[in-house]
Amino acid sequence: MGTIDAVTIIVAVLLAALGLVLGFGRTLKFFTKGIFGIILSIFVCVTFGGMIQGIPAVADWLAGLNASLGEAWSFFETIHFATVIFYIVFFVVVQIVRILVVKFVAGIFSIDVLPMRIINRVLGMALMVAAVLLLTLLVFALIQAFGGDISASLEGSFLGTLYQNNPVRFS
């Protein structure tokens, strides 16, 4: 085991301890508000927006709206203005739902009874380590997307294996 693996294990243990102290509710709030929350909402919109647009009734409605807006001003048809409005409204709805779900789940996990406190702490540990692992995968994918290669410096370590077998791809 090399220095990189030792540092990785120490960081993972420290993150787990931080998650234990904070608990699931506070960790969830931290990772779903601010820029993390906006990124999460954008991810949901990109992932599910196309599926919702693929529903025949929605697709027909957007096509008709794009055509009628194009009659008013051809620029609106060029940029598919109705589709832009669809994604803006969808983003706002996802933001509201995300906030409500996080408040509800965090409220449940902040109930002050012994079994819930134990579950809150254990899940807080798991969520903290998992969230940082996912952020690491995202950073590795961004490095690869911009043409960087750090595999030589991570050779033979856990992070090197993670870098080589990263499931997150932008290309």
mmCIF file of N, CA and C in Angstrom, residues 51-101:
data_model
loop_
_atom_site.group_PDB
_atom_site.id
_atom_site.type_symbol
_atom_site.label_atom_id
_atom_site.label_comp_id
_atom_site.label_asym_id
_atom_site.label_seq_id
_atom_site.Cartn_x
_atom_site.Cartn_y
_atom_site.Cartn_z
ATOM 1 N N MET A 51 -37.165 12.584 -21.521
ATOM 2 C CA MET A 51 -38.205 11.551 -21.416
ATOM 3 C C MET A 51 -39.590 12.183 -21.358
ATOM 4 N N ILE A 52 -39.709 13.273 -20.605
ATOM 5 C CA ILE A 52 -41.002 13.947 -20.506
ATOM 6 C C ILE A 52 -41.367 14.573 -21.845
ATOM 7 N N GLN A 53 -40.355 15.133 -22.536
ATOM 8 C CA GLN A 53 -40.608 15.694 -23.859
ATOM 9 C C GLN A 53 -41.007 14.624 -24.859
ATOM 10 N N GLY A 54 -40.600 13.387 -24.637
ATOM 11 C CA GLY A 54 -40.920 12.295 -25.543
ATOM 12 C C GLY A 54 -42.346 11.785 -25.421
ATOM 13 N N ILE A 55 -43.046 12.191 -24.381
ATOM 14 C CA ILE A 55 -44.450 11.807 -24.235
ATOM 15 C C ILE A 55 -45.212 12.448 -25.392
ATOM 16 N N PRO A 56 -45.977 11.664 -26.154
ATOM 17 C CA PRO A 56 -46.616 12.205 -27.366
ATOM 18 C C PRO A 56 -47.426 13.493 -27.138
ATOM 19 N N ALA A 57 -48.186 13.558 -26.067
ATOM 20 C CA ALA A 57 -48.999 14.755 -25.825
ATOM 21 C C ALA A 57 -48.107 15.977 -25.587
ATOM 22 N N VAL A 58 -47.042 15.811 -24.831
ATOM 23 C CA VAL A 58 -46.129 16.921 -24.550
ATOM 24 C C VAL A 58 -45.374 17.317 -25.815
ATOM 25 N N ALA A 59 -44.918 16.320 -26.582
ATOM 26 C CA ALA A 59 -44.183 16.593 -27.819
ATOM 27 C C ALA A 59 -45.054 17.355 -28.815
ATOM 28 N N ASP A 60 -46.299 16.927 -28.964
ATOM 29 C CA ASP A 60 -47.212 17.618 -29.881
ATOM 30 C C ASP A 60 -47.491 19.048 -29.410
ATOM 31 N N TRP A 61 -47.689 19.210 -28.112
ATOM 32 C CA TRP A 61 -47.968 20.526 -27.559
ATOM 33 C C TRP A 61 -46.776 21.457 -27.775
ATOM 34 N N LEU A 62 -45.552 20.983 -27.501
ATOM 35 C CA LEU A 62 -44.364 21.817 -27.693
ATOM 36 C C LEU A 62 -44.134 22.136 -29.166
ATOM 37 N N ALA A 63 -44.364 21.160 -30.054
ATOM 38 C CA ALA A 63 -44.189 21.404 -31.488
ATOM 39 C C ALA A 63 -45.181 22.463 -31.976
ATOM 40 N N GLY A 64 -46.426 22.353 -31.537
ATOM 41 C CA GLY A 64 -47.439 23.345 -31.921
ATOM 42 C C GLY A 64 -47.120 24.723 -31.373
ATOM 43 N N LEU A 65 -46.670 24.759 -30.137
ATOM 44 C CA LEU A 65 -46.319 26.041 -29.514
ATOM 45 C C LEU A 65 -45.101 26.656 -30.189
ATOM 46 N N ASN A 66 -44.099 25.837 -30.521
ATOM 47 C CA ASN A 66 -42.926 26.344 -31.242
ATOM 48 C C ASN A 66 -43.324 26.899 -32.612
ATOM 49 N N ALA A 67 -44.235 26.209 -33.306
ATOM 50 C CA ALA A 67 -44.680 26.664 -34.627
ATOM 51 C C ALA A 67 -45.445 27.983 -34.526
ATOM 52 N N SER A 68 -46.350 28.088 -33.546
ATOM 53 C CA SER A 68 -47.128 29.326 -33.425
ATOM 54 C C SER A 68 -46.254 30.490 -32.949
ATOM 55 N N LEU A 69 -45.271 30.215 -32.104
ATOM 56 C CA LEU A 69 -44.348 31.280 -31.711
ATOM 57 C C LEU A 69 -43.463 31.685 -32.892
ATOM 58 N N GLY A 70 -43.151 30.713 -33.763
ATOM 59 C CA GLY A 70 -42.361 31.011 -34.957
ATOM 60 C C GLY A 70 -43.100 31.892 -35.929
ATOM 61 N N GLU A 71 -44.414 31.784 -35.954
ATOM 62 C CA GLU A 71 -45.206 32.660 -36.814
ATOM 63 C C GLU A 71 -45.150 34.103 -36.318
ATOM 64 N N ALA A 72 -45.083 34.267 -34.984
ATOM 65 C CA ALA A 72 -45.005 35.610 -34.426
ATOM 66 C C ALA A 72 -43.640 36.239 -34.699
ATOM 67 N N TRP A 73 -42.582 35.441 -34.555
ATOM 68 C CA TRP A 73 -41.226 35.929 -34.800
ATOM 69 C C TRP A 73 -40.378 34.714 -35.122
ATOM 70 N N SER A 74 -39.797 34.684 -36.298
ATOM 71 C CA SER A 74 -39.084 33.487 -36.767
ATOM 72 C C SER A 74 -37.917 33.112 -35.857
ATOM 73 N N PHE A 75 -37.374 34.083 -35.142
ATOM 74 C CA PHE A 75 -36.280 33.798 -34.213
ATOM 75 C C PHE A 75 -36.726 32.825 -33.123
ATOM 76 N N PHE A 76 -37.988 32.960 -32.656
ATOM 77 C CA PHE A 76 -38.504 32.059 -31.628
ATOM 78 C C PHE A 76 -38.533 30.611 -32.122
ATOM 79 N N GLU A 77 -38.852 30.434 -33.403
ATOM 80 C CA GLU A 77 -38.866 29.078 -33.947
ATOM 81 C C GLU A 77 -37.440 28.547 -34.098
ATOM 82 N N THR A 78 -36.522 29.431 -34.439
ATOM 83 C CA THR A 78 -35.125 29.021 -34.601
ATOM 84 C C THR A 78 -34.535 28.498 -33.298
ATOM 85 N N ILE A 79 -34.837 29.151 -32.190
ATOM 86 C CA ILE A 79 -34.265 28.734 -30.901
ATOM 87 C C ILE A 79 -35.183 27.769 -30.148
ATOM 88 N N HIS A 80 -36.317 27.410 -30.758
ATOM 89 C CA HIS A 80 -37.292 26.527 -30.099
ATOM 90 C C HIS A 80 -37.659 27.100 -28.724
ATOM 91 N N PHE A 81 -38.220 28.284 -28.758
ATOM 92 C CA PHE A 81 -38.505 29.049 -27.547
ATOM 93 C C PHE A 81 -39.408 28.302 -26.576
ATOM 94 N N ALA A 82 -40.377 27.574 -27.076
ATOM 95 C CA ALA A 82 -41.269 26.820 -26.190
ATOM 96 C C ALA A 82 -40.493 25.740 -25.437
ATOM 97 N N THR A 83 -39.519 25.138 -26.098
ATOM 98 C CA THR A 83 -38.698 24.130 -25.444
ATOM 99 C C THR A 83 -37.833 24.770 -24.358
ATOM 100 N N VAL A 84 -37.323 25.945 -24.629
ATOM 101 C CA VAL A 84 -36.534 26.669 -23.627
ATOM 102 C C VAL A 84 -37.393 26.973 -22.407
ATOM 103 N N ILE A 85 -38.601 27.469 -22.650
ATOM 104 C CA ILE A 85 -39.525 27.765 -21.550
ATOM 105 C C ILE A 85 -39.871 26.487 -20.796
ATOM 106 N N PHE A 86 -40.069 25.374 -21.509
ATOM 107 C CA PHE A 86 -40.354 24.080 -20.881
ATOM 108 C C PHE A 86 -39.250 23.716 -19.893
ATOM 109 N N TYR A 87 -37.991 23.840 -20.317
ATOM 110 C CA TYR A 87 -36.889 23.470 -19.435
ATOM 111 C C TYR A 87 -36.725 24.446 -18.267
ATOM 112 N N ILE A 88 -37.025 25.707 -18.471
ATOM 113 C CA ILE A 88 -36.958 26.670 -17.364
ATOM 114 C C ILE A 88 -38.021 26.336 -16.317
ATOM 115 N N VAL A 89 -39.245 26.092 -16.766
ATOM 116 C CA VAL A 89 -40.323 25.733 -15.838
ATOM 117 C C VAL A 89 -40.015 24.406 -15.158
ATOM 118 N N PHE A 90 -39.502 23.434 -15.915
ATOM 119 C CA PHE A 90 -39.156 22.132 -15.359
ATOM 120 C C PHE A 90 -38.066 22.281 -14.292
ATOM 121 N N PHE A 91 -37.077 23.143 -14.539
ATOM 122 C CA PHE A 91 -36.012 23.389 -13.566
ATOM 123 C C PHE A 91 -36.576 23.980 -12.280
ATOM 124 N N VAL A 92 -37.485 24.948 -12.399
ATOM 125 C CA VAL A 92 -38.083 25.571 -11.216
ATOM 126 C C VAL A 92 -38.881 24.535 -10.427
ATOM 127 N N VAL A 93 -39.645 23.699 -11.120
ATOM 128 C CA VAL A 93 -40.416 22.649 -10.445
ATOM 129 C C VAL A 93 -39.481 21.665 -9.742
ATOM 130 N N VAL A 94 -38.417 21.255 -10.413
ATOM 131 C CA VAL A 94 -37.459 20.323 -9.800
ATOM 132 C C VAL A 94 -36.812 20.963 -8.572
ATOM 133 N N GLN A 95 -36.483 22.240 -8.645
ATOM 134 C CA GLN A 95 -35.898 22.940 -7.493
ATOM 135 C C GLN A 95 -36.862 22.914 -6.306
ATOM 136 N N ILE A 96 -38.116 23.233 -6.553
ATOM 137 C CA ILE A 96 -39.113 23.259 -5.474
ATOM 138 C C ILE A 96 -39.293 21.864 -4.885
ATOM 139 N N VAL A 97 -39.427 20.855 -5.736
ATOM 140 C CA VAL A 97 -39.590 19.478 -5.250
ATOM 141 C C VAL A 97 -38.353 19.039 -4.470
ATOM 142 N N ARG A 98 -37.169 19.380 -4.964
ATOM 143 C CA ARG A 98 -35.925 19.009 -4.266
ATOM 144 C C ARG A 98 -35.887 19.615 -2.873
ATOM 145 N N ILE A 99 -36.228 20.878 -2.765
ATOM 146 C CA ILE A 99 -36.211 21.560 -1.469
ATOM 147 C C ILE A 99 -37.215 20.922 -0.517
ATOM 148 N N LEU A 100 -38.426 20.659 -1.006
ATOM 149 C CA LEU A 100 -39.448 20.053 -0.145
ATOM 150 C C LEU A 100 -39.064 18.642 0.300
ATOM 151 N N VAL A 101 -38.533 17.843 -0.611
ATOM 152 C CA VAL A 101 -38.141 16.475 -0.264
ATOM 153 C C VAL A 101 -37.002 16.476 0.753
#
